[in-house]
Coordinates of C-alpha atoms in Angstrom, one line a residue:
G1 CA -5.8 -11.6 -7.7
D2 CA -3.2 -10.0 -5.9
G3 CA -0.6 -7.4 -7.5
F4 CA 2.4 -8.4 -5.5
L5 CA 2.1 -11.7 -3.5
F6 CA 5.2 -12.7 -1.2
K7 CA 3.8 -16.0 -0.1
S8 CA 6.6 -18.2 2.0
S9 CA 9.3 -15.7 1.1
R10 CA 12.5 -14.7 3.2
R11 CA 14.4 -11.7 2.6
C12 CA 12.7 -10.4 -0.6
V13 CA 13.4 -6.9 -2.0
S14 CA 10.7 -4.8 -4.0
S15 CA 11.7 -1.0 -4.6
N16 CA 10.0 1.4 -7.3
D17 CA 6.8 -0.8 -8.1
I18 CA 3.8 -0.1 -9.1
S19 CA 0.4 -2.1 -8.0
A20 CA -2.9 -1.2 -9.6
T21 CA -6.4 -2.3 -10.2
N22 CA -6.4 -5.8 -8.8
S23 CA -9.3 -7.3 -7.0
G24 CA -7.1 -8.5 -4.4
S25 CA -4.4 -6.4 -3.1
G26 CA -2.0 -4.4 -4.6
F27 CA 0.6 -6.1 -2.5
T28 CA 0.2 -9.4 -0.1
F29 CA 2.7 -10.7 2.2
N30 CA 1.5 -14.5 3.2
A31 CA 3.5 -16.2 5.8
S32 CA 6.2 -13.7 4.8
T33 CA 9.3 -12.6 6.9
N34 CA 12.0 -9.9 6.3
V35 CA 10.7 -8.7 3.0
R36 CA 11.5 -5.3 2.5
V37 CA 9.0 -2.9 0.0
E38 CA 10.4 0.5 -0.6
K39 CA 8.9 3.4 -2.9
A40 CA 6.7 1.4 -4.2
I41 CA 2.7 2.5 -5.5
A42 CA -0.6 0.8 -4.8
Y43 CA -3.5 1.7 -6.3
S44 CA -7.1 1.5 -7.1
N45 CA -6.4 -2.3 -5.7
Y46 CA -9.3 -3.8 -3.2
W47 CA -6.5 -3.4 -0.3
G48 CA -3.5 -1.4 -1.1
M49 CA -1.4 -3.9 1.1
A50 CA -2.3 -7.0 2.8
F51 CA -0.5 -9.0 5.7
W52 CA -2.1 -12.3 6.6
G53 CA -1.5 -14.6 9.7
G54 CA 1.3 -14.9 12.2
A55 CA 3.6 -15.9 10.0
S56 CA 4.0 -12.7 8.2
S57 CA 6.4 -10.8 10.4
S58 CA 9.4 -8.6 10.7
N59 CA 8.5 -7.0 7.2
I60 CA 10.0 -3.5 6.3
I61 CA 7.5 -0.9 4.4
R62 CA 9.2 2.0 4.0
S63 CA 8.6 5.0 1.6
N64 CA 5.7 3.7 -0.2
Q65 CA 2.2 5.4 -1.2
S66 CA -0.8 3.8 -1.1
Y67 CA -4.5 5.3 -2.2
R68 CA -7.5 5.1 -3.8
N69 CA -7.7 1.5 -2.9
K70 CA -11.7 0.3 -2.9
A71 CA -11.1 -0.9 1.3
D72 CA -8.3 0.2 2.8
G73 CA -4.7 1.4 2.7
V74 CA -3.4 -1.2 4.7
L75 CA -4.7 -4.2 6.1
A76 CA -2.8 -6.2 8.8
Q77 CA -4.8 -9.4 10.5
L78 CA -4.5 -12.9 11.5
G79 CA -1.8 -12.5 13.9
A80 CA 0.3 -10.2 11.7
R81 CA 3.2 -9.3 14.1
Q82 CA 6.4 -7.5 14.5
N83 CA 6.2 -5.7 11.2
R84 CA 7.5 -2.0 10.5
L85 CA 5.7 0.8 8.3
V86 CA 7.9 3.6 8.4
G87 CA 7.7 7.0 6.4
N88 CA 4.6 5.6 4.2
R89 CA 1.8 7.5 2.5
F90 CA -1.8 6.0 2.9
F91 CA -4.7 8.8 1.6
S92 CA -7.5 8.6 -0.1
N93 CA -8.8 4.9 0.6
A94 CA -12.5 4.2 0.8
S95 CA -12.3 3.0 3.9
M96 CA -9.7 2.6 6.8
G97 CA -6.5 4.6 6.0
L98 CA -5.0 1.3 8.4
L99 CA -6.9 -1.6 10.1
M100 CA -5.1 -3.5 12.4
L101 CA -7.7 -6.9 13.1
D102 CA -6.4 -9.5 15.3
S103 CA -2.3 -8.4 14.9
R104 CA 0.5 -7.2 17.6
S105 CA 3.9 -6.2 18.1
N106 CA 3.8 -4.0 15.2
R107 CA 5.9 -0.4 14.9
L108 CA 4.2 2.3 13.0
V109 CA 6.2 5.3 12.3
G110 CA 6.0 8.2 10.9
N111 CA 3.5 7.6 8.0
R112 CA 1.2 10.2 6.6
I113 CA -2.8 8.7 6.9
T114 CA -4.5 11.2 5.3
K115 CA -8.1 11.7 3.6
N116 CA -9.3 8.0 4.1
G117 CA -13.2 7.6 3.7
A118 CA -13.7 5.9 7.2
V119 CA -10.9 6.4 10.3
G120 CA -7.2 7.3 9.8
L121 CA -6.0 4.1 12.0
K122 CA -8.3 1.5 13.4
L123 CA -7.0 -1.3 15.6
E124 CA -9.9 -4.5 16.4
R125 CA -7.9 -6.8 18.9
S126 CA -4.7 -5.7 18.3
H127 CA -1.9 -5.4 21.2
A128 CA 1.4 -4.2 21.8
S129 CA 2.1 -2.1 19.0
V130 CA 4.1 1.2 19.0
I131 CA 2.2 4.1 16.8
S132 CA 4.6 7.0 16.9
N133 CA 5.4 10.1 15.1
N134 CA 2.9 9.7 12.7
L135 CA 0.1 12.5 11.1
I136 CA -3.5 11.4 11.0
A137 CA -5.6 13.8 9.5
S138 CA -8.3 14.8 7.4
N139 CA -10.2 11.5 7.8
T140 CA -14.0 11.6 7.3
L141 CA -15.0 9.5 10.3
G142 CA -12.0 10.0 13.2
G143 CA -8.7 9.9 13.9
I144 CA -7.8 6.9 15.7
L145 CA -10.7 4.1 17.0
L146 CA -9.9 1.1 18.9
T147 CA -12.7 -1.3 19.1
N148 CA -14.1 -4.3 18.9
G149 CA -12.7 -6.7 21.2
G150 CA -10.1 -4.6 22.7
A151 CA -6.8 -3.1 21.5
N152 CA -4.4 -3.5 24.7
L153 CA -1.1 -2.8 25.7
N154 CA -0.6 -0.2 22.6
A155 CA 1.5 2.7 22.7
F156 CA 1.0 6.1 20.8
I157 CA 3.5 8.7 21.3
R158 CA 4.0 11.9 19.7
N159 CA 1.6 11.6 16.8
I160 CA 0.1 15.0 15.4
I161 CA -3.9 13.8 15.0
F162 CA -5.7 16.9 13.2
R163 CA -8.6 18.1 11.6
N164 CA -10.6 14.6 11.4
G165 CA -14.1 14.1 11.6
G166 CA -16.2 13.0 14.4
R167 CA -13.2 12.6 17.4
G168 CA -9.3 12.6 17.0
I169 CA -8.9 9.3 19.8
D170 CA -11.9 7.0 20.3
L171 CA -11.6 4.4 22.6
W172 CA -14.6 2.3 22.6
T173 CA -12.8 -0.9 23.7
G174 CA -8.9 -1.6 25.2
S175 CA -6.8 -1.3 28.1
N176 CA -3.6 -0.4 29.0
N177 CA -2.9 1.9 26.4
R178 CA -0.5 4.8 26.6
F179 CA -0.9 8.2 25.2
L180 CA 2.0 10.1 25.2
N181 CA 3.1 13.7 23.6
N182 CA 0.1 13.5 21.3
D183 CA -1.3 16.9 19.6
V184 CA -5.1 16.5 18.8
Y185 CA -6.4 19.5 17.4
A186 CA -9.5 20.7 15.1
H187 CA -12.0 17.9 15.3
S188 CA -15.9 18.1 14.6
T189 CA -16.8 16.9 17.9
R190 CA -14.5 16.2 20.7
G191 CA -10.9 15.6 21.0
A192 CA -11.0 12.2 22.9
R193 CA -14.3 9.6 24.3
L194 CA -13.1 7.0 26.6
N195 CA -16.3 4.6 26.6
G196 CA -17.4 2.6 29.8
G197 CA -17.2 -1.2 30.3
T198 CA -14.0 -2.8 29.1
V199 CA -12.2 0.3 28.5
R200 CA -9.9 0.6 31.5
T201 CA -6.6 1.6 32.9
N202 CA -5.5 3.5 29.9
R203 CA -2.7 6.5 30.4
F204 CA -2.7 10.0 28.4
V205 CA 0.3 12.2 29.6
N206 CA 1.5 15.4 28.1
N207 CA -0.9 15.6 25.3
I208 CA -2.4 18.7 24.1
L209 CA -5.8 18.7 23.1
L210 CA -7.4 22.3 21.4
S211 CA -10.2 23.3 19.7
N212 CA -12.1 20.2 19.1
G213 CA -15.6 21.0 19.0
A214 CA -17.9 21.3 21.7
V215 CA -15.8 19.1 24.4
G216 CA -12.5 18.4 24.7
V217 CA -12.3 15.1 26.8
T218 CA -15.3 12.6 27.2
N219 CA -14.0 9.7 30.3
A220 CA -16.3 7.0 31.4
A221 CA -13.7 4.9 31.7
L222 CA -12.2 2.9 34.6
G223 CA -8.7 3.8 36.1
T224 CA -7.7 6.3 33.4
T225 CA -4.5 7.9 34.5
W226 CA -4.6 11.7 33.4
E227 CA -1.2 13.9 34.0
Y228 CA 0.3 16.7 32.7
N229 CA -2.4 17.3 29.7
D230 CA -3.1 20.5 28.3
V231 CA -6.6 20.6 27.2
F232 CA -8.2 24.1 26.3
G233 CA -10.2 26.1 23.6
H234 CA -13.6 24.2 24.0
A235 CA -17.3 24.8 25.2
A236 CA -16.3 21.9 28.0
D237 CA -12.8 21.1 28.1
Y238 CA -14.0 17.9 30.3
K239 CA -17.2 16.3 30.4
N240 CA -16.4 13.3 32.6
S241 CA -19.2 10.7 33.9
V242 CA -16.2 9.0 35.9
A243 CA -13.4 10.5 37.8
F244 CA -9.5 10.3 36.4
A245 CA -7.7 8.3 38.8
V246 CA -4.5 11.0 38.9

């Protein structure tokens, strides 16, 4: 079961709590709104924290730690929307630091997402969120991954994406996303990969990509806007099969 279950809850506050070794989630938000969880610890659960459904909205998750969970540090799915995750640490989870699945319009600000067993931040069919001022580092399989059905209209702003395994930014699917003022460096294969197919009209402005394995950027996507980015310190800074729009 779950440690703390907020089901159809309104305006609750939970602070300085510990939730551990549950077969479900340490903290579960099910059709809950305006719940605040602050300075809590979730560890050795299946998920650290889980948001279920579109009615789980406008919750604030601030200054918590979620670590050593059997799956993801945080799971936000089934339409979870307009939640704010601010100043948390998601680390050493077996799979993703944070998985956003069929969710939208959430804000991730100032979190540290580190040393997770898969990708630091994964978005699947998740749209219109703002991901800013986060540290995404030392995750085993990559920094940021957009995949499985598209992740559109998201904004990635002033993040530090550092020394993850594989790629720093990997767009397998997704359109009309913005990457602004991010630092991407010290990855094992490449800084950013933009796949073809459904990856279209994404925009990269004022990013720095430095010393990311053999290749800085690979672009196979149509309509990619590429402006004022610094890419250096690679055997090949660019390896594009499709030209940038700009």
